[in-house]
mmCIF file of C-alpha atoms in Angstrom:
data_model
loop_
_atom_site.group_PDB
_atom_site.id
_atom_site.type_symbol
_atom_site.label_atom_id
_atom_site.label_comp_id
_atom_site.label_asym_id
_atom_site.label_seq_id
_atom_site.Cartn_x
_atom_site.Cartn_y
_atom_site.Cartn_z
ATOM 1 C CA MET A 1 8.407 104.718 -91.962
ATOM 2 C CA LYS A 2 6.782 101.637 -91.062
ATOM 3 C CA LYS A 3 8.955 98.695 -89.750
ATOM 4 C CA VAL A 4 8.188 94.923 -90.848
ATOM 5 C CA LEU A 5 9.636 92.219 -88.803
ATOM 6 C CA VAL A 6 9.861 88.847 -90.843
ATOM 7 C CA ILE A 7 9.992 85.801 -88.558
ATOM 8 C CA PHE A 8 11.087 82.241 -89.637
ATOM 9 C CA GLY A 9 13.013 79.153 -88.537
ATOM 10 C CA THR A 10 12.920 76.061 -90.752
ATOM 11 C CA ARG A 11 14.230 75.587 -94.269
ATOM 12 C CA PRO A 12 10.702 75.222 -95.894
ATOM 13 C CA GLU A 13 9.673 78.537 -94.230
ATOM 14 C CA ALA A 14 12.797 80.481 -95.318
ATOM 15 C CA ILE A 15 12.130 79.244 -98.939
ATOM 16 C CA LYS A 16 8.582 80.706 -98.630
ATOM 17 C CA MET A 17 9.751 83.828 -96.855
ATOM 18 C CA CYS A 18 13.020 85.018 -98.496
ATOM 19 C CA PRO A 19 11.443 86.062 -101.862
ATOM 20 C CA LEU A 20 9.151 88.069 -99.539
ATOM 21 C CA VAL A 21 11.968 89.619 -97.719
ATOM 22 C CA LEU A 22 13.671 90.439 -101.012
ATOM 23 C CA GLU A 23 10.559 92.301 -102.272
ATOM 24 C CA LEU A 24 9.816 94.061 -98.795
ATOM 25 C CA LYS A 25 13.336 95.329 -98.842
ATOM 26 C CA LYS A 26 12.702 97.146 -102.317
ATOM 27 C CA SER A 27 9.860 99.245 -100.772
ATOM 28 C CA GLU A 28 10.978 103.020 -99.718
ATOM 29 C CA LYS A 29 8.131 103.065 -97.161
ATOM 30 C CA LEU A 30 8.898 100.000 -95.362
ATOM 31 C CA LYS A 31 11.863 99.279 -93.014
ATOM 32 C CA THR A 32 12.139 95.238 -93.108
ATOM 33 C CA LEU A 33 14.139 93.439 -90.489
ATOM 34 C CA VAL A 34 14.656 89.736 -90.431
ATOM 35 C CA CYS A 35 14.570 87.456 -87.231
ATOM 36 C CA VAL A 36 15.458 83.703 -87.498
ATOM 37 C CA THR A 37 15.083 81.461 -84.686
ATOM 38 C CA GLY A 38 17.492 78.764 -86.007
ATOM 39 C CA GLN A 39 15.120 75.747 -85.553
ATOM 40 C CA HIS A 40 16.990 74.090 -88.692
ATOM 41 C CA ARG A 41 20.299 75.573 -88.172
ATOM 42 C CA GLU A 42 22.349 73.946 -90.986
ATOM 43 C CA MET A 43 19.602 73.606 -93.615
ATOM 44 C CA LEU A 44 18.494 77.303 -92.910
ATOM 45 C CA LYS A 45 21.873 78.651 -93.691
ATOM 46 C CA GLN A 46 21.752 76.922 -97.094
ATOM 47 C CA VAL A 47 18.691 78.928 -98.018
ATOM 48 C CA LEU A 48 19.942 82.372 -96.488
ATOM 49 C CA ASP A 49 22.947 82.173 -98.405
ATOM 50 C CA ILE A 50 21.439 81.434 -101.722
ATOM 51 C CA PHE A 51 19.253 84.381 -101.295
ATOM 52 C CA LYS A 52 21.655 86.547 -99.907
ATOM 53 C CA VAL A 53 19.298 87.304 -96.808
ATOM 54 C CA VAL A 54 21.176 88.229 -93.558
ATOM 55 C CA PRO A 55 19.168 88.199 -90.468
ATOM 56 C CA ASP A 56 19.028 91.120 -87.951
ATOM 57 C CA TYR A 57 18.181 88.758 -85.222
ATOM 58 C CA ASP A 58 18.935 85.137 -84.635
ATOM 59 C CA MET A 59 17.575 83.377 -81.442
ATOM 60 C CA ALA A 60 19.790 80.542 -81.999
ATOM 61 C CA ILE A 61 17.296 78.124 -80.365
ATOM 62 C CA MET A 62 18.623 74.860 -82.084
ATOM 63 C CA LYS A 63 19.622 72.293 -79.526
ATOM 64 C CA LYS A 64 20.208 68.427 -79.713
ATOM 65 C CA GLY A 65 16.936 66.411 -78.972
ATOM 66 C CA GLN A 66 14.726 69.371 -78.811
ATOM 67 C CA ASP A 67 10.845 68.714 -79.091
ATOM 68 C CA LEU A 68 7.985 71.142 -80.048
ATOM 69 C CA THR A 69 7.672 72.166 -76.283
ATOM 70 C CA ASP A 70 11.285 73.278 -76.309
ATOM 71 C CA VAL A 71 10.783 75.250 -79.797
ATOM 72 C CA THR A 72 7.819 76.913 -78.485
ATOM 73 C CA THR A 73 9.066 77.909 -75.087
ATOM 74 C CA ALA A 74 12.399 79.159 -76.357
ATOM 75 C CA ILE A 75 10.682 81.235 -79.058
ATOM 76 C CA LEU A 76 8.331 82.901 -76.673
ATOM 77 C CA THR A 77 11.056 83.491 -73.970
ATOM 78 C CA GLY A 78 13.321 84.819 -76.905
ATOM 79 C CA MET A 79 10.472 87.318 -78.100
ATOM 80 C CA ARG A 80 9.778 88.439 -74.537
ATOM 81 C CA GLU A 81 13.676 89.192 -74.119
ATOM 82 C CA TYR A 82 13.313 92.074 -76.528
ATOM 83 C CA SER A 83 9.647 92.502 -76.427
ATOM 84 C CA SER A 84 10.113 96.309 -75.543
ATOM 85 C CA SER A 85 12.164 96.692 -78.667
ATOM 86 C CA VAL A 86 9.561 94.956 -80.798
ATOM 87 C CA LYS A 87 6.715 97.001 -79.523
ATOM 88 C CA THR A 88 8.355 100.194 -80.255
ATOM 89 C CA CYS A 89 10.164 99.246 -83.539
ATOM 90 C CA PHE A 90 7.938 96.669 -85.469
ATOM 91 C CA ASN A 91 4.590 97.173 -86.579
ATOM 92 C CA PHE A 92 3.958 93.827 -88.200
ATOM 93 C CA SER A 93 5.146 90.152 -87.846
ATOM 94 C CA PHE A 94 5.043 87.809 -90.756
ATOM 95 C CA PRO A 95 5.262 84.301 -90.023
ATOM 96 C CA SER A 96 4.413 81.311 -92.381
ATOM 97 C CA PHE A 97 3.312 78.059 -91.134
ATOM 98 C CA GLY A 98 5.374 76.020 -88.624
ATOM 99 C CA THR A 99 5.915 75.846 -84.907
ATOM 100 C CA THR A 100 8.413 78.961 -85.246
ATOM 101 C CA ALA A 101 5.489 80.731 -86.849
ATOM 102 C CA PHE A 102 2.879 79.777 -84.400
ATOM 103 C CA ALA A 103 5.083 80.835 -81.369
ATOM 104 C CA ALA A 104 6.108 84.064 -82.805
ATOM 105 C CA SER A 105 2.502 84.866 -83.571
ATOM 106 C CA LEU A 106 1.626 84.322 -80.232
ATOM 107 C CA ALA A 107 4.392 86.340 -78.714
ATOM 108 C CA ALA A 108 3.221 89.225 -80.821
ATOM 109 C CA PHE A 109 -0.381 88.843 -79.860
ATOM 110 C CA TYR A 110 0.836 88.860 -75.972
ATOM 111 C CA GLN A 111 2.669 92.102 -76.915
ATOM 112 C CA GLN A 112 -0.505 93.344 -78.995
ATOM 113 C CA ILE A 113 1.562 93.532 -81.965
ATOM 114 C CA PRO A 114 -0.421 93.027 -85.371
ATOM 115 C CA VAL A 115 0.464 89.924 -87.080
ATOM 116 C CA GLY A 116 0.340 89.113 -90.892
ATOM 117 C CA HIS A 117 -0.008 85.354 -91.978
ATOM 118 C CA VAL A 118 1.763 84.293 -95.057
ATOM 119 C CA GLU A 119 0.121 81.100 -96.601
ATOM 120 C CA ALA A 120 -2.997 81.748 -94.663
ATOM 121 C CA GLY A 121 -6.019 79.664 -95.134
ATOM 122 C CA LEU A 122 -4.552 76.134 -95.794
ATOM 123 C CA ARG A 123 -6.812 73.535 -94.087
ATOM 124 C CA THR A 124 -7.166 69.946 -93.745
ATOM 125 C CA TYR A 125 -9.374 70.079 -90.353
ATOM 126 C CA ASN A 126 -7.603 67.113 -89.244
ATOM 127 C CA MET A 127 -5.321 68.280 -86.119
ATOM 128 C CA LYS A 128 -3.226 65.013 -86.712
ATOM 129 C CA SER A 129 -2.126 65.578 -90.340
ATOM 130 C CA PRO A 130 -0.331 67.331 -91.102
ATOM 131 C CA TYR A 131 0.967 67.512 -87.418
ATOM 132 C CA PRO A 132 1.768 69.988 -85.968
ATOM 133 C CA GLU A 133 1.038 72.485 -88.861
ATOM 134 C CA GLU A 134 -2.764 72.173 -88.966
ATOM 135 C CA PHE A 135 -2.982 73.199 -85.364
ATOM 136 C CA ASN A 136 -0.419 75.889 -85.799
ATOM 137 C CA ARG A 137 -1.924 77.561 -88.838
ATOM 138 C CA GLN A 138 -5.451 77.675 -87.437
ATOM 139 C CA ALA A 139 -3.990 79.087 -84.272
ATOM 140 C CA ILE A 140 -1.866 81.720 -86.150
ATOM 141 C CA GLY A 141 -5.399 82.589 -87.991
ATOM 142 C CA LEU A 142 -6.839 83.591 -84.531
ATOM 143 C CA THR A 143 -4.047 86.092 -83.965
ATOM 144 C CA ALA A 144 -3.507 87.295 -87.399
ATOM 145 C CA SER A 145 -4.842 91.050 -88.508
ATOM 146 C CA LEU A 146 -4.041 90.259 -92.279
ATOM 147 C CA HIS A 147 -4.378 86.932 -94.166
ATOM 148 C CA PHE A 148 -2.115 86.619 -97.191
ATOM 149 C CA ALA A 149 -3.864 83.373 -98.879
ATOM 150 C CA PRO A 150 -1.868 81.628 -101.638
ATOM 151 C CA THR A 151 -5.245 80.493 -103.473
ATOM 152 C CA GLN A 152 -8.743 81.394 -103.657
ATOM 153 C CA LYS A 153 -9.403 78.008 -102.123
ATOM 154 C CA ALA A 154 -7.543 79.215 -98.992
ATOM 155 C CA ALA A 155 -9.082 82.491 -98.993
ATOM 156 C CA ASP A 156 -12.670 80.829 -99.297
ATOM 157 C CA ALA A 157 -11.774 78.627 -96.149
ATOM 158 C CA LEU A 158 -11.156 81.787 -94.154
ATOM 159 C CA LEU A 159 -14.015 83.531 -95.148
ATOM 160 C CA LYS A 160 -16.152 80.281 -94.069
ATOM 161 C CA GLU A 161 -14.471 80.692 -90.586
ATOM 162 C CA GLY A 162 -15.462 84.277 -90.287
ATOM 163 C CA LYS A 163 -12.386 86.204 -91.072
ATOM 164 C CA ASP A 164 -12.977 89.814 -92.305
ATOM 165 C CA PRO A 165 -12.959 89.837 -96.215
ATOM 166 C CA GLU A 166 -11.129 93.069 -96.135
ATOM 167 C CA GLN A 167 -8.042 91.456 -94.179
ATOM 168 C CA ILE A 168 -7.929 88.608 -96.722
ATOM 169 C CA PHE A 169 -5.564 88.963 -99.605
ATOM 170 C CA VAL A 170 -5.037 86.126 -102.368
ATOM 171 C CA THR A 171 -1.181 86.403 -103.358
ATOM 172 C CA GLY A 172 -0.141 83.258 -104.887
ATOM 173 C CA ASN A 173 2.517 81.002 -103.572
ATOM 174 C CA THR A 174 5.699 82.305 -102.710
ATOM 175 C CA GLY A 175 7.274 79.011 -103.163
ATOM 176 C CA ILE A 176 7.029 79.721 -106.787
ATOM 177 C CA ASP A 177 8.482 83.013 -106.408
ATOM 178 C CA ALA A 178 11.437 81.070 -105.048
ATOM 179 C CA LEU A 179 11.684 78.853 -108.084
ATOM 180 C CA HIS A 180 12.360 82.001 -110.018
ATOM 181 C CA TYR A 181 15.135 83.159 -108.012
ATOM 182 C CA THR A 182 16.796 79.670 -107.936
ATOM 183 C CA VAL A 183 16.087 77.388 -111.120
ATOM 184 C CA ARG A 184 19.231 77.114 -113.472
ATOM 185 C CA ASN A 185 18.996 75.947 -116.792
ATOM 186 C CA ASP A 186 22.624 74.332 -116.667
ATOM 187 C CA PHE A 187 21.791 72.765 -113.237
ATOM 188 C CA TYR A 188 23.911 69.390 -112.980
ATOM 189 C CA HIS A 189 24.154 66.851 -110.355
ATOM 190 C CA PRO A 190 25.917 63.324 -110.531
ATOM 191 C CA GLU A 191 22.829 61.545 -109.124
ATOM 192 C CA ILE A 192 20.739 62.789 -112.220
ATOM 193 C CA GLU A 193 23.521 61.347 -114.390
ATOM 194 C CA TRP A 194 23.400 58.117 -112.482
ATOM 195 C CA ALA A 195 19.756 57.832 -113.158
ATOM 196 C CA LYS A 196 19.846 59.097 -116.860
ATOM 197 C CA ASP A 197 18.922 55.723 -118.370
ATOM 198 C CA SER A 198 16.161 54.686 -116.051
ATOM 199 C CA ARG A 199 13.045 55.834 -114.934
ATOM 200 C CA LEU A 200 13.620 57.849 -112.018
ATOM 201 C CA ILE A 201 11.494 58.203 -108.524
ATOM 202 C CA ALA A 202 12.591 61.369 -106.439
ATOM 203 C CA ALA A 203 11.642 60.553 -103.014
ATOM 204 C CA THR A 204 10.961 62.813 -99.989
ATOM 205 C CA ALA A 205 9.726 61.650 -96.536
ATOM 206 C CA HIS A 206 10.160 63.184 -93.041
ATOM 207 C CA ARG A 207 7.025 64.662 -91.656
ATOM 208 C CA ARG A 208 6.416 63.893 -87.941
ATOM 209 C CA GLU A 209 2.978 62.018 -88.437
ATOM 210 C CA ASN A 210 4.753 59.521 -90.565
ATOM 211 C CA LEU A 211 7.454 58.542 -88.349
ATOM 212 C CA GLY A 212 7.719 54.947 -87.044
ATOM 213 C CA GLU A 213 5.398 52.311 -88.994
ATOM 214 C CA PRO A 214 3.725 54.833 -91.626
ATOM 215 C CA MET A 215 7.311 55.475 -92.829
ATOM 216 C CA ARG A 216 8.601 51.918 -92.851
ATOM 217 C CA ASP A 217 5.321 51.132 -94.881
ATOM 218 C CA MET A 218 6.261 54.015 -97.478
ATOM 219 C CA PHE A 219 10.015 52.791 -97.643
ATOM 220 C CA ARG A 220 8.902 49.028 -98.311
ATOM 221 C CA ALA A 221 6.517 50.058 -101.013
ATOM 222 C CA ILE A 222 9.219 51.800 -102.623
ATOM 223 C CA ARG A 223 11.767 48.887 -102.218
ATOM 224 C CA ARG A 224 8.716 46.534 -103.766
ATOM 225 C CA ILE A 225 8.491 48.895 -106.665
ATOM 226 C CA VAL A 226 12.140 48.778 -107.598
ATOM 227 C CA GLU A 227 12.350 45.046 -107.134
ATOM 228 C CA GLU A 228 9.440 44.541 -109.632
ATOM 229 C CA PHE A 229 10.421 47.121 -112.224
ATOM 230 C CA THR A 230 14.106 46.862 -113.049
ATOM 231 C CA ASP A 231 14.248 49.948 -114.907
ATOM 232 C CA VAL A 232 13.560 51.932 -112.126
ATOM 233 C CA LYS A 233 15.973 54.103 -109.714
ATOM 234 C CA VAL A 234 15.207 56.072 -106.575
ATOM 235 C CA ILE A 235 17.119 59.104 -105.229
ATOM 236 C CA TYR A 236 16.277 59.823 -101.504
ATOM 237 C CA PRO A 237 17.595 63.067 -100.024
ATOM 238 C CA VAL A 238 17.235 62.226 -96.374
ATOM 239 C CA HIS A 239 16.298 64.574 -93.784
ATOM 240 C CA LEU A 240 18.823 65.346 -90.999
ATOM 241 C CA ASN A 241 16.073 64.028 -88.466
ATOM 242 C CA PRO A 242 18.049 61.158 -86.814
ATOM 243 C CA GLN A 243 14.807 59.113 -86.487
ATOM 244 C CA VAL A 244 14.128 59.624 -90.381
ATOM 245 C CA ARG A 245 17.884 58.341 -90.999
ATOM 246 C CA LYS A 246 17.666 55.417 -89.013
ATOM 247 C CA ILE A 247 14.549 54.128 -90.515
ATOM 248 C CA ALA A 248 16.000 54.764 -94.042
ATOM 249 C CA ASP A 249 19.126 53.149 -93.300
ATOM 250 C CA GLU A 250 17.315 50.180 -91.974
ATOM 251 C CA GLU A 251 14.863 49.864 -94.861
ATOM 252 C CA PHE A 252 17.006 50.902 -97.881
ATOM 253 C CA GLY A 253 20.439 49.467 -96.577
ATOM 254 C CA GLY A 254 22.112 47.320 -99.165
ATOM 255 C CA CYS A 255 19.975 48.553 -102.183
ATOM 256 C CA GLU A 256 22.150 49.712 -104.724
ATOM 257 C CA ILE A 257 19.325 51.226 -106.879
ATOM 258 C CA ILE A 258 18.146 53.351 -103.820
ATOM 259 C CA HIS A 259 20.557 56.113 -103.316
ATOM 260 C CA LEU A 260 20.218 57.931 -100.021
ATOM 261 C CA ILE A 261 22.056 61.334 -100.346
ATOM 262 C CA GLU A 262 22.429 64.386 -98.176
ATOM 263 C CA PRO A 263 19.747 67.070 -98.273
ATOM 264 C CA LEU A 264 19.714 69.135 -101.464
ATOM 265 C CA ASP A 265 20.183 73.010 -101.404
ATOM 266 C CA VAL A 266 17.402 74.994 -102.527
#
């Protein structure tokens, strides 16, 4: 029986990967094990609980004020600590697209473990946007033996880069699979009730490349919209990143028609 190690660390990765974990576990030909790095500790638990996925390994790398270097080195070190077990037990590593995925794929490459890349082939060819994801996904593509592209466009990008056509599979977007597991017709939230008689803007902003003035510009534009159009309300679930929260509080503070709420579960 082949063994598959599924690795992810952030909430977006978990949303994309948990439907795949559930499907892999249905197979009688595979033993599927889950490793989480704990990069987004609180938000990751939300997703795992909803999908009822229990990790077999937890690196628990989360620490206050960590940066990309901390995340990468912690994952490389964590993978090395049980590399002998990985080499004898697991045939594939299936990361998604973030720093966790990049570090895990690099660790697998060092241990000569085949890597499968979920959501392969997404490209902007601009290393600064999205940052650091564009680098991560191109780098994972160098280590991967199997490329699972969500769309034909993504598959075409891989073909243009010289990837072996027999190692590319167009699978669809597992984020859509996540919707099938989680969408409820009877969903209710008090914020939707608050906004029901208005036009609603659902806002999200947290990416690293937007921190600082770009994010302030976004928020000021949103504020100008609600000042100009009195029938518009805004709901913004604010990311837990303290830098994002500081900017949101400074730009939206005191505005009653822009509600800043806690992150929503999937």
